[in-house]
PDB file of C-alpha atoms in Angstrom:
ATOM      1  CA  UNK A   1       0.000   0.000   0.000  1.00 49.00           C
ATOM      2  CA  UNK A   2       1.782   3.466  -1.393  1.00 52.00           C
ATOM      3  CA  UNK A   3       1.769   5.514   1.638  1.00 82.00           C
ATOM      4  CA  UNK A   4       2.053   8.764  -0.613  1.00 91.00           C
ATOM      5  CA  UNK A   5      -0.393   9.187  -3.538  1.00 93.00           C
ATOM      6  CA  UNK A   6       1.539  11.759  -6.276  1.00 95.00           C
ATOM      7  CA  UNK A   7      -0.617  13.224  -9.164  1.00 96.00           C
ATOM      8  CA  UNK A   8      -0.602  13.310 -11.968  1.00 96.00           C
ATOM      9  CA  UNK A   9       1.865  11.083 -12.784  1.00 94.00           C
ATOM     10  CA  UNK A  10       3.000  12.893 -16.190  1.00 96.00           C
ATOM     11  CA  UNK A  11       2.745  16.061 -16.875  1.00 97.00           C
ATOM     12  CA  UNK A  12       3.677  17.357 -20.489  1.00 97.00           C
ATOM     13  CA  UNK A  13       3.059  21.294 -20.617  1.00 97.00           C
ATOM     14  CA  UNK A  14       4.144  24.490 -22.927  1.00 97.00           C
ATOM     15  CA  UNK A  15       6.513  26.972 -21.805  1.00 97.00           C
ATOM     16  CA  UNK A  16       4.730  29.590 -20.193  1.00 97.00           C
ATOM     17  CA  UNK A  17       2.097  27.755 -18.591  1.00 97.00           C
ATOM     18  CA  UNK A  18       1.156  27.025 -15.350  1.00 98.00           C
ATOM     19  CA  UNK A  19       0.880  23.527 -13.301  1.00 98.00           C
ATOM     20  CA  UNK A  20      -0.198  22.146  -9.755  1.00 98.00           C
ATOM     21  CA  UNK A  21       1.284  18.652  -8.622  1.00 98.00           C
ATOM     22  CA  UNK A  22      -0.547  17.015  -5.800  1.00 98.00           C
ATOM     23  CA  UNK A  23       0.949  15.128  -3.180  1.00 97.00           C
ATOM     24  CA  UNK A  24      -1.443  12.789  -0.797  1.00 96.00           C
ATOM     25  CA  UNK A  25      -1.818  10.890   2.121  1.00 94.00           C
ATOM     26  CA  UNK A  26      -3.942   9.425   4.564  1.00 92.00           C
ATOM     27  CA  UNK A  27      -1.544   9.476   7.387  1.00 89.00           C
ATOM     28  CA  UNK A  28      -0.139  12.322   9.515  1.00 89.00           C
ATOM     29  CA  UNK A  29       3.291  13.947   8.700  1.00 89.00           C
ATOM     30  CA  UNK A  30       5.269  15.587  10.883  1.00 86.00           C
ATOM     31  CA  UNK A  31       7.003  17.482   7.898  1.00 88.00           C
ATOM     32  CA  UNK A  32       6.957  16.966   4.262  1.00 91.00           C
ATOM     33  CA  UNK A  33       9.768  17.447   1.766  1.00 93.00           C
ATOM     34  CA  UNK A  34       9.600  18.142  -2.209  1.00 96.00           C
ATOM     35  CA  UNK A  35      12.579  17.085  -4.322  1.00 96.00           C
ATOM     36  CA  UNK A  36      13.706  17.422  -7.905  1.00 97.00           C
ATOM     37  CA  UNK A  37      15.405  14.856  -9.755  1.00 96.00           C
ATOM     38  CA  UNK A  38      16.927  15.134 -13.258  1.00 93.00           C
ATOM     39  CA  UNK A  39      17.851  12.321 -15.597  1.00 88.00           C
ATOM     40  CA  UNK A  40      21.015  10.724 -14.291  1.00 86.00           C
ATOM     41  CA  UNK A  41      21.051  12.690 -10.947  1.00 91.00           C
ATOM     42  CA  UNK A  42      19.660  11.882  -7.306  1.00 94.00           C
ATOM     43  CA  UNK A  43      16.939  13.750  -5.962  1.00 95.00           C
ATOM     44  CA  UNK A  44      17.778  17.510  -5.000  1.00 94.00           C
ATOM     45  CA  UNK A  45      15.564  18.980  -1.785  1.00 93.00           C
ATOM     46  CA  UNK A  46      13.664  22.379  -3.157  1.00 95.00           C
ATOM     47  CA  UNK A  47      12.032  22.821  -0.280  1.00 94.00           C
ATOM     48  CA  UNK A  48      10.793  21.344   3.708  1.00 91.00           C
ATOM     49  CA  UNK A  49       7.156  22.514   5.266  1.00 92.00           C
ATOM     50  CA  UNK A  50       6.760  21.796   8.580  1.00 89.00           C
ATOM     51  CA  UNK A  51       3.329  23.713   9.779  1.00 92.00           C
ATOM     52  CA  UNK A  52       0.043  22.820   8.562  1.00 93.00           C
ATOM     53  CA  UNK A  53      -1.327  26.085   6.498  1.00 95.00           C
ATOM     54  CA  UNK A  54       2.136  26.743   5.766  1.00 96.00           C
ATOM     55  CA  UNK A  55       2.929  28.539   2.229  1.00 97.00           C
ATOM     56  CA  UNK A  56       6.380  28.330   1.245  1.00 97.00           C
ATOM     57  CA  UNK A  57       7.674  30.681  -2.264  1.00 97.00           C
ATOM     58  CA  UNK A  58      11.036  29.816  -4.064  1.00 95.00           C
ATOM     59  CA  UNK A  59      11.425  31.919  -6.994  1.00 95.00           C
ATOM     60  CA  UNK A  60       8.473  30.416  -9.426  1.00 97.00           C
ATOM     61  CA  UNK A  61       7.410  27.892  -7.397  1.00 97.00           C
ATOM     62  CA  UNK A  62       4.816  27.831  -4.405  1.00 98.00           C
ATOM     63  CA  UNK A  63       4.543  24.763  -1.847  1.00 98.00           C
ATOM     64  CA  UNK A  64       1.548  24.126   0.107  1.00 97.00           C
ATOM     65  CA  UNK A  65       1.453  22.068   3.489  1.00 96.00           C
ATOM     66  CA  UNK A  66      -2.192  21.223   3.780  1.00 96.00           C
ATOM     67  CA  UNK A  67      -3.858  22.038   7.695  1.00 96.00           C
ATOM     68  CA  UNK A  68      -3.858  18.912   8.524  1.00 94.00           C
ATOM     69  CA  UNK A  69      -0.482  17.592   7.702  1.00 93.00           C
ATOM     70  CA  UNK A  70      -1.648  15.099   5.405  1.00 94.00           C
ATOM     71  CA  UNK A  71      -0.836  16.557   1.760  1.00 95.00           C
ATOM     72  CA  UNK A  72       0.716  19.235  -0.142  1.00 97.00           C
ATOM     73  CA  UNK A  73       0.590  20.879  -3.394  1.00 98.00           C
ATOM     74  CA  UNK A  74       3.583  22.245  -5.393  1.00 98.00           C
ATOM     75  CA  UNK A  75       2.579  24.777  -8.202  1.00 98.00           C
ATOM     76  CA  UNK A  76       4.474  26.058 -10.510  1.00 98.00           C
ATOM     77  CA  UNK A  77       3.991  29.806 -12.201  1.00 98.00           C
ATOM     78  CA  UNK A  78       4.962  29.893 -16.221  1.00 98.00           C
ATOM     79  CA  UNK A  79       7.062  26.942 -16.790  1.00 97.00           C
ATOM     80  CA  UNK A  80      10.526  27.182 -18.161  1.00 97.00           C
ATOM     81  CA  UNK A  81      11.871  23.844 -20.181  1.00 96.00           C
ATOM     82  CA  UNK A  82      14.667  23.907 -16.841  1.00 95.00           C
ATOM     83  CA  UNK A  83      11.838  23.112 -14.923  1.00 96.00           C
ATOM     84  CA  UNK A  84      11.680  19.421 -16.787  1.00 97.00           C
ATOM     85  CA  UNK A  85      12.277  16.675 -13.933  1.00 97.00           C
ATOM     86  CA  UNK A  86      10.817  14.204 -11.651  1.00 96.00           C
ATOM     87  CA  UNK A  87       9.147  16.223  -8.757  1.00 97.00           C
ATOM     88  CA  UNK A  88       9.186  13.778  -5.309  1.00 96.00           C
ATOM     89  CA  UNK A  89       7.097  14.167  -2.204  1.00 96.00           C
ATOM     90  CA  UNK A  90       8.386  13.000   0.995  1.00 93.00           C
ATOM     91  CA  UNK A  91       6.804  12.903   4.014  1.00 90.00           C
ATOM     92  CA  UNK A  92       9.137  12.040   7.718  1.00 85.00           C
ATOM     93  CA  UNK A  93       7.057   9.450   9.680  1.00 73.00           C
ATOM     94  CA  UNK A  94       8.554   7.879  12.487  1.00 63.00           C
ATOM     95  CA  UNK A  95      10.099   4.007  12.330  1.00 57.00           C
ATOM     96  CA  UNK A  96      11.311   2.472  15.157  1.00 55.00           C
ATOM     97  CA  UNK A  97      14.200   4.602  16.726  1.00 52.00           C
ATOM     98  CA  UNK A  98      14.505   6.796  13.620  1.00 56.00           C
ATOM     99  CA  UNK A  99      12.317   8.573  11.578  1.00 64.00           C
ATOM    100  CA  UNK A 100      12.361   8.627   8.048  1.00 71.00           C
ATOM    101  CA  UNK A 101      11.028   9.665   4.471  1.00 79.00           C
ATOM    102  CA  UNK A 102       8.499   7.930   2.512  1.00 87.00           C
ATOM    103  CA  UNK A 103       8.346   9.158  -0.714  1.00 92.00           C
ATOM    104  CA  UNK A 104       5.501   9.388  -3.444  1.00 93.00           C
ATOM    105  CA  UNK A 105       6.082   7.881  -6.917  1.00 89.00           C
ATOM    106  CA  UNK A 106       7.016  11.374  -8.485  1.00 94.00           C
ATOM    107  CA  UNK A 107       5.363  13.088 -11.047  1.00 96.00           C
ATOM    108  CA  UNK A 108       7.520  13.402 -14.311  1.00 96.00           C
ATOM    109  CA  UNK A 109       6.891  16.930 -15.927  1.00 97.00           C
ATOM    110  CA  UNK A 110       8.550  18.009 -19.163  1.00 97.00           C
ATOM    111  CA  UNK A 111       8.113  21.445 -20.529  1.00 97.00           C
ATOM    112  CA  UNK A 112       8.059  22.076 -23.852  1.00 97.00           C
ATOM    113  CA  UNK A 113      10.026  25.281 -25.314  1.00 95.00           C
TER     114      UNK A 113
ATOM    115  CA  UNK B   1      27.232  20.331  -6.741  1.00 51.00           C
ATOM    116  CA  UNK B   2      26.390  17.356  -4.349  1.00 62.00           C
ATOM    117  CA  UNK B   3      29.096  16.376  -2.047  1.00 92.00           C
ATOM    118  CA  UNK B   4      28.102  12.966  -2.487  1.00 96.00           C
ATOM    119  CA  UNK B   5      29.551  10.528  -4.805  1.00 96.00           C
ATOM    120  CA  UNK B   6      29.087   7.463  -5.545  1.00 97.00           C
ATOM    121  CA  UNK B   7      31.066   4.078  -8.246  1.00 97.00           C
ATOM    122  CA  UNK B   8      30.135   2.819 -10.169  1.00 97.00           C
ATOM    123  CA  UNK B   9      27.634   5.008 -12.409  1.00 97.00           C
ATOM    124  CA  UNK B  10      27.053   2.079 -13.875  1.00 97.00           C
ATOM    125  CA  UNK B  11      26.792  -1.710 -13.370  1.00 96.00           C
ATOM    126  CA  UNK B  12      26.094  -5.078 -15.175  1.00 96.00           C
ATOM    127  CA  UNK B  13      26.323  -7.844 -13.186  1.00 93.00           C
ATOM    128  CA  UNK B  14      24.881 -11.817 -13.659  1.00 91.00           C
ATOM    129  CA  UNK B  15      23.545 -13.269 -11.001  1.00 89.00           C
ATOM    130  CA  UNK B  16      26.580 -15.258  -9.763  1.00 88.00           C
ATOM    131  CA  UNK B  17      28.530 -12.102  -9.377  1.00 89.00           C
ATOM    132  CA  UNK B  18      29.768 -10.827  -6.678  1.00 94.00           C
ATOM    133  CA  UNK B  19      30.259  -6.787  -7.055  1.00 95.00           C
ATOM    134  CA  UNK B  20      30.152  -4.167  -4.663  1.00 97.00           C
ATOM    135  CA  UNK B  21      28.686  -0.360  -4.908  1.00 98.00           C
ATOM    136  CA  UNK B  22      30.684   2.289  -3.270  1.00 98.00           C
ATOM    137  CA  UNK B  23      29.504   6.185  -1.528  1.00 98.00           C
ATOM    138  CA  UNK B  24      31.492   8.662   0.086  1.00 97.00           C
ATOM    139  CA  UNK B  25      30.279  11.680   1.080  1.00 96.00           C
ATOM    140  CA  UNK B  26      32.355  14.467   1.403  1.00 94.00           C
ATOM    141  CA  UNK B  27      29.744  17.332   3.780  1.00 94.00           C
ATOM    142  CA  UNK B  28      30.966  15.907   7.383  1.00 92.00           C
ATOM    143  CA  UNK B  29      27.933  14.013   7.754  1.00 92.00           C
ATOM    144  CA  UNK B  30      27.173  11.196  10.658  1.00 90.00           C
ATOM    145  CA  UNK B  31      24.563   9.993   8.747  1.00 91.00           C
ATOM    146  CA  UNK B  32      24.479   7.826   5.374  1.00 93.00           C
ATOM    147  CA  UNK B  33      21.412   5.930   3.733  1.00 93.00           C
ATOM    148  CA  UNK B  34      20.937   3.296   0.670  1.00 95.00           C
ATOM    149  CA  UNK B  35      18.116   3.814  -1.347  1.00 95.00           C
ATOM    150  CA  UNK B  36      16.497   1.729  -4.269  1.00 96.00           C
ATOM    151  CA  UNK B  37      14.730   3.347  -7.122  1.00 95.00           C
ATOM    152  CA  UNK B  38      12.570   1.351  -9.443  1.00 93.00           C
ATOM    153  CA  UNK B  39      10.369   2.403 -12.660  1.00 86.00           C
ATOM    154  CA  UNK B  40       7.334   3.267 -11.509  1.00 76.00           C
ATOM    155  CA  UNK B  41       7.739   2.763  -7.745  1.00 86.00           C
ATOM    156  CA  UNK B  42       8.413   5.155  -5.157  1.00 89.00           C
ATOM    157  CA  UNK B  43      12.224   5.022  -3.324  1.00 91.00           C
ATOM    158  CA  UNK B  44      12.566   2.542  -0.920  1.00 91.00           C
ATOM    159  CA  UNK B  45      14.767   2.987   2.217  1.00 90.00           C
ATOM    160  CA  UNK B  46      16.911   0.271   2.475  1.00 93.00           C
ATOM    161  CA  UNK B  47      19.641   0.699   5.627  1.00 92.00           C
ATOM    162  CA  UNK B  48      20.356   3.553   7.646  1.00 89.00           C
ATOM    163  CA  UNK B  49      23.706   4.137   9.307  1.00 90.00           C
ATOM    164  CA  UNK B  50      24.502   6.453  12.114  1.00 85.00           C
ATOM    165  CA  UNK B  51      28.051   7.134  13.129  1.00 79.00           C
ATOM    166  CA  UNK B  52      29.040   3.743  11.710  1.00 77.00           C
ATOM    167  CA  UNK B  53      26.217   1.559  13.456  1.00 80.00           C
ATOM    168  CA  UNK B  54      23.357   0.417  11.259  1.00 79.00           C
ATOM    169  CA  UNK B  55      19.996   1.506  12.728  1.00 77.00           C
ATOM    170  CA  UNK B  56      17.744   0.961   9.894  1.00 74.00           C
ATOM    171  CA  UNK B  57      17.078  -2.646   8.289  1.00 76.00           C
ATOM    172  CA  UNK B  58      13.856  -2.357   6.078  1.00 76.00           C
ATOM    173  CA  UNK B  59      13.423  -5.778   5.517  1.00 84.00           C
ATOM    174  CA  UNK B  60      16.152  -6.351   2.727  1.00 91.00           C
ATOM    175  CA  UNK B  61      17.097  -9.357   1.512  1.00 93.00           C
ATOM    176  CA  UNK B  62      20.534 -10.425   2.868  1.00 92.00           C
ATOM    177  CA  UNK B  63      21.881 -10.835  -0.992  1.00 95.00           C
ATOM    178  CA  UNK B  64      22.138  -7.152  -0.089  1.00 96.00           C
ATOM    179  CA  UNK B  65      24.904  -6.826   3.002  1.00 95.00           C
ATOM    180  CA  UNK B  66      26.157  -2.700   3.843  1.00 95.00           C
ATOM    181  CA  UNK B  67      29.235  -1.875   5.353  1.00 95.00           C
ATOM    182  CA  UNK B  68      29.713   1.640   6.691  1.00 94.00           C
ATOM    183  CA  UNK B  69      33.856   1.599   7.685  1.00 93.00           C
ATOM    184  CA  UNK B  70      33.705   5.341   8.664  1.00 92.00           C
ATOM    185  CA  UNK B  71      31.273   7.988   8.575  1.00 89.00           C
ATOM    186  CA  UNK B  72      32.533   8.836   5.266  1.00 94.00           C
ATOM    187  CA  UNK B  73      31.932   6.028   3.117  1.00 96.00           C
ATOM    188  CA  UNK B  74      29.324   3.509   2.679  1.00 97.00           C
ATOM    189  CA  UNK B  75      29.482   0.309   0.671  1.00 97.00           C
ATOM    190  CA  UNK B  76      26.931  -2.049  -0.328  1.00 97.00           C
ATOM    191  CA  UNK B  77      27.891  -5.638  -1.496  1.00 97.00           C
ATOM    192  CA  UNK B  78      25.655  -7.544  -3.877  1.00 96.00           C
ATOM    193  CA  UNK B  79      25.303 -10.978  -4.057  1.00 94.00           C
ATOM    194  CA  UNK B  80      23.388 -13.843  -5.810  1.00 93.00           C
ATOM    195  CA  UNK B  81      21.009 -10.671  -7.158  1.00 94.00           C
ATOM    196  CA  UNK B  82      17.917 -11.599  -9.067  1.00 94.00           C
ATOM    197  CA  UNK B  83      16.839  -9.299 -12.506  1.00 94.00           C
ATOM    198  CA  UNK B  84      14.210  -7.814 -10.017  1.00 94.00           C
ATOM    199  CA  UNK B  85      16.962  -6.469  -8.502  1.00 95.00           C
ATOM    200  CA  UNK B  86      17.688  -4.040 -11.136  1.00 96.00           C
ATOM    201  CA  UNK B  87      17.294  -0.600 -10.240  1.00 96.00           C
ATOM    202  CA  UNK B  88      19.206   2.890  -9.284  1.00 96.00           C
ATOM    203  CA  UNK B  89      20.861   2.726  -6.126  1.00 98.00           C
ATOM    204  CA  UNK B  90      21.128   5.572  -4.462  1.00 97.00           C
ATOM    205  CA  UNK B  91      23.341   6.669  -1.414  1.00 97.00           C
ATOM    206  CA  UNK B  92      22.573   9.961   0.673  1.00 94.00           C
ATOM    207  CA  UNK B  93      23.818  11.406   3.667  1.00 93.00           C
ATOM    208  CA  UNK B  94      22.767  13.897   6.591  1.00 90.00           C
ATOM    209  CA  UNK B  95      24.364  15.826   9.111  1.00 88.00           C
ATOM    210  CA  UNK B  96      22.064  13.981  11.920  1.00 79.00           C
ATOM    211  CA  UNK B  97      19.410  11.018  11.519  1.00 77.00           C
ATOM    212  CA  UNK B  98      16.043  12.139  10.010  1.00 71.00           C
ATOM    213  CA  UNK B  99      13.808  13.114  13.360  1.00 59.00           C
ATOM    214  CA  UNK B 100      11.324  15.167  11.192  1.00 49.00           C
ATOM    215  CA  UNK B 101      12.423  18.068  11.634  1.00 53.00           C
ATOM    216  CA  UNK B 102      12.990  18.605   8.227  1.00 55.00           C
ATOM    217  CA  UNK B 103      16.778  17.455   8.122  1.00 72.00           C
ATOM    218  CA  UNK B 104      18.331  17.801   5.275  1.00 83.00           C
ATOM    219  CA  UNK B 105      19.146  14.619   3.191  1.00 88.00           C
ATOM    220  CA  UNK B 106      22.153  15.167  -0.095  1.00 92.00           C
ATOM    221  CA  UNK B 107      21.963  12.538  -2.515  1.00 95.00           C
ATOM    222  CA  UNK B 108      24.354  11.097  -4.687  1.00 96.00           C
ATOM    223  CA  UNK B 109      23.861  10.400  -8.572  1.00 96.00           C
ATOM    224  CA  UNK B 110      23.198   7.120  -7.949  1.00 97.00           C
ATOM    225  CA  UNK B 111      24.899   3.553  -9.719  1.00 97.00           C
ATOM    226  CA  UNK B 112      22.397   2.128 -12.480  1.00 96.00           C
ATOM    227  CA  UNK B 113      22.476  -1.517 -12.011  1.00 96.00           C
ATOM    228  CA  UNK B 114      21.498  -4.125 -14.872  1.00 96.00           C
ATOM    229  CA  UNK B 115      20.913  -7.686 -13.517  1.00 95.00           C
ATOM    230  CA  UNK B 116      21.218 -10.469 -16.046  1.00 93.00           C
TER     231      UNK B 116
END
């Protein structure tokens, strides 16, 4: 059972438009964590939310922690080709004597020049 | 640029190999992790060392053994693998075990391993 539900799973836009990724759960996190991964790369942290409500800006893109710590939304304003990745959720959850990320199934966007 | 590296890039191995995938991080970090990254499926946490001790096992099959020398470098030796096995293998590090508190994991690029 995928603890993190991502949509959509592809995304293929124009340059200059606009996109929301969803990132959902069922379960409580205590923070969540979106990523970016390009082909060939690991994943590269963009941003951490820790507060339910909380609205977090970098550059172009806005990330959503919902109130009740149980999804997020990452939307991105007029899409640049650079943009083109796998965008990963991860939400911390506590394991045994550590806590640690699960992480959603991505959502592949390419943007087209 | 990711202070993490990892060798190979990239691997083809048959099942009676025995080959062995190699991290160091380079940030100063007491924490390292081994991820596995299928098509289609999400990552999958697969051992967690801090300051040299293990302190994650998620259920991996022992074909899979990590050794963690140093708080530098991280290896994992493969063994026996099946094709299902195939997969990017990825290798991260933090400065302290996650406690979600939104610590800060660096990945590596990852080794691309082909199981025949």
């Amino acid at each position: 059972t995928q603890l993190l539900e991502q949509s959509p799973q592809f995304l293929s836009i124009q340059e200059g438009e606009n996109l929301t990724v969803y990132c959902n759960s069922s379960s409580v996190f205590s923070s969540l964590q979106w990523y970016r991964q390009e082909p060939g790369e690991g994943p590269v942290l963009l941003v951490t939310v820790v507060t339910g409500g909380e609205v977090k800006k970098l550059k172009r893109l806005t990330f959503q922690f919902g109130d009740a710590r149980k999804d997020s939304s990452l939307h991105i304003t007029a899409a640049q080709p650079g943009d083109t990745g796998l965008y990963l959720c991860a939400g911390a959850i506590s394991s045994g004597s550590a806590r640690q990320l699960t992480f959603g199934s991505g959502t592949q966007l390419t943007v087209l020049p | 640029e990711t202070g993490v590296t990892q060798t190979p890039r990239h691997l083809v191995m048959g099942m009676t190999n025995k080959k062995s995938l190699k991290c160091e991080q380079h940030l100063g970090h007491n924490a390292m992790y081994w991820y596995k990254q299928s098509a289609k499926k999400p990552l999958e946490l697969m051992f967690v060392y801090n300051f040299k001790e293990q302190t994650e096992n998620n259920s991996v099959p022992s074909r899979f053994s990590p050794e963690c020398p140093n708080s530098s470098h991280l290896f994992l030796h493969l063994h026996t693998l099946q094709p299902e096995d195939s997969a990017l293998y990825l290798c991260a590090s933090s400065q302290q075990p996650l406690a979600g508190g939104g610590e800060t994991q660096y990945f590596g690029p990852g080794t691309r391993l082909l199981v025949l």
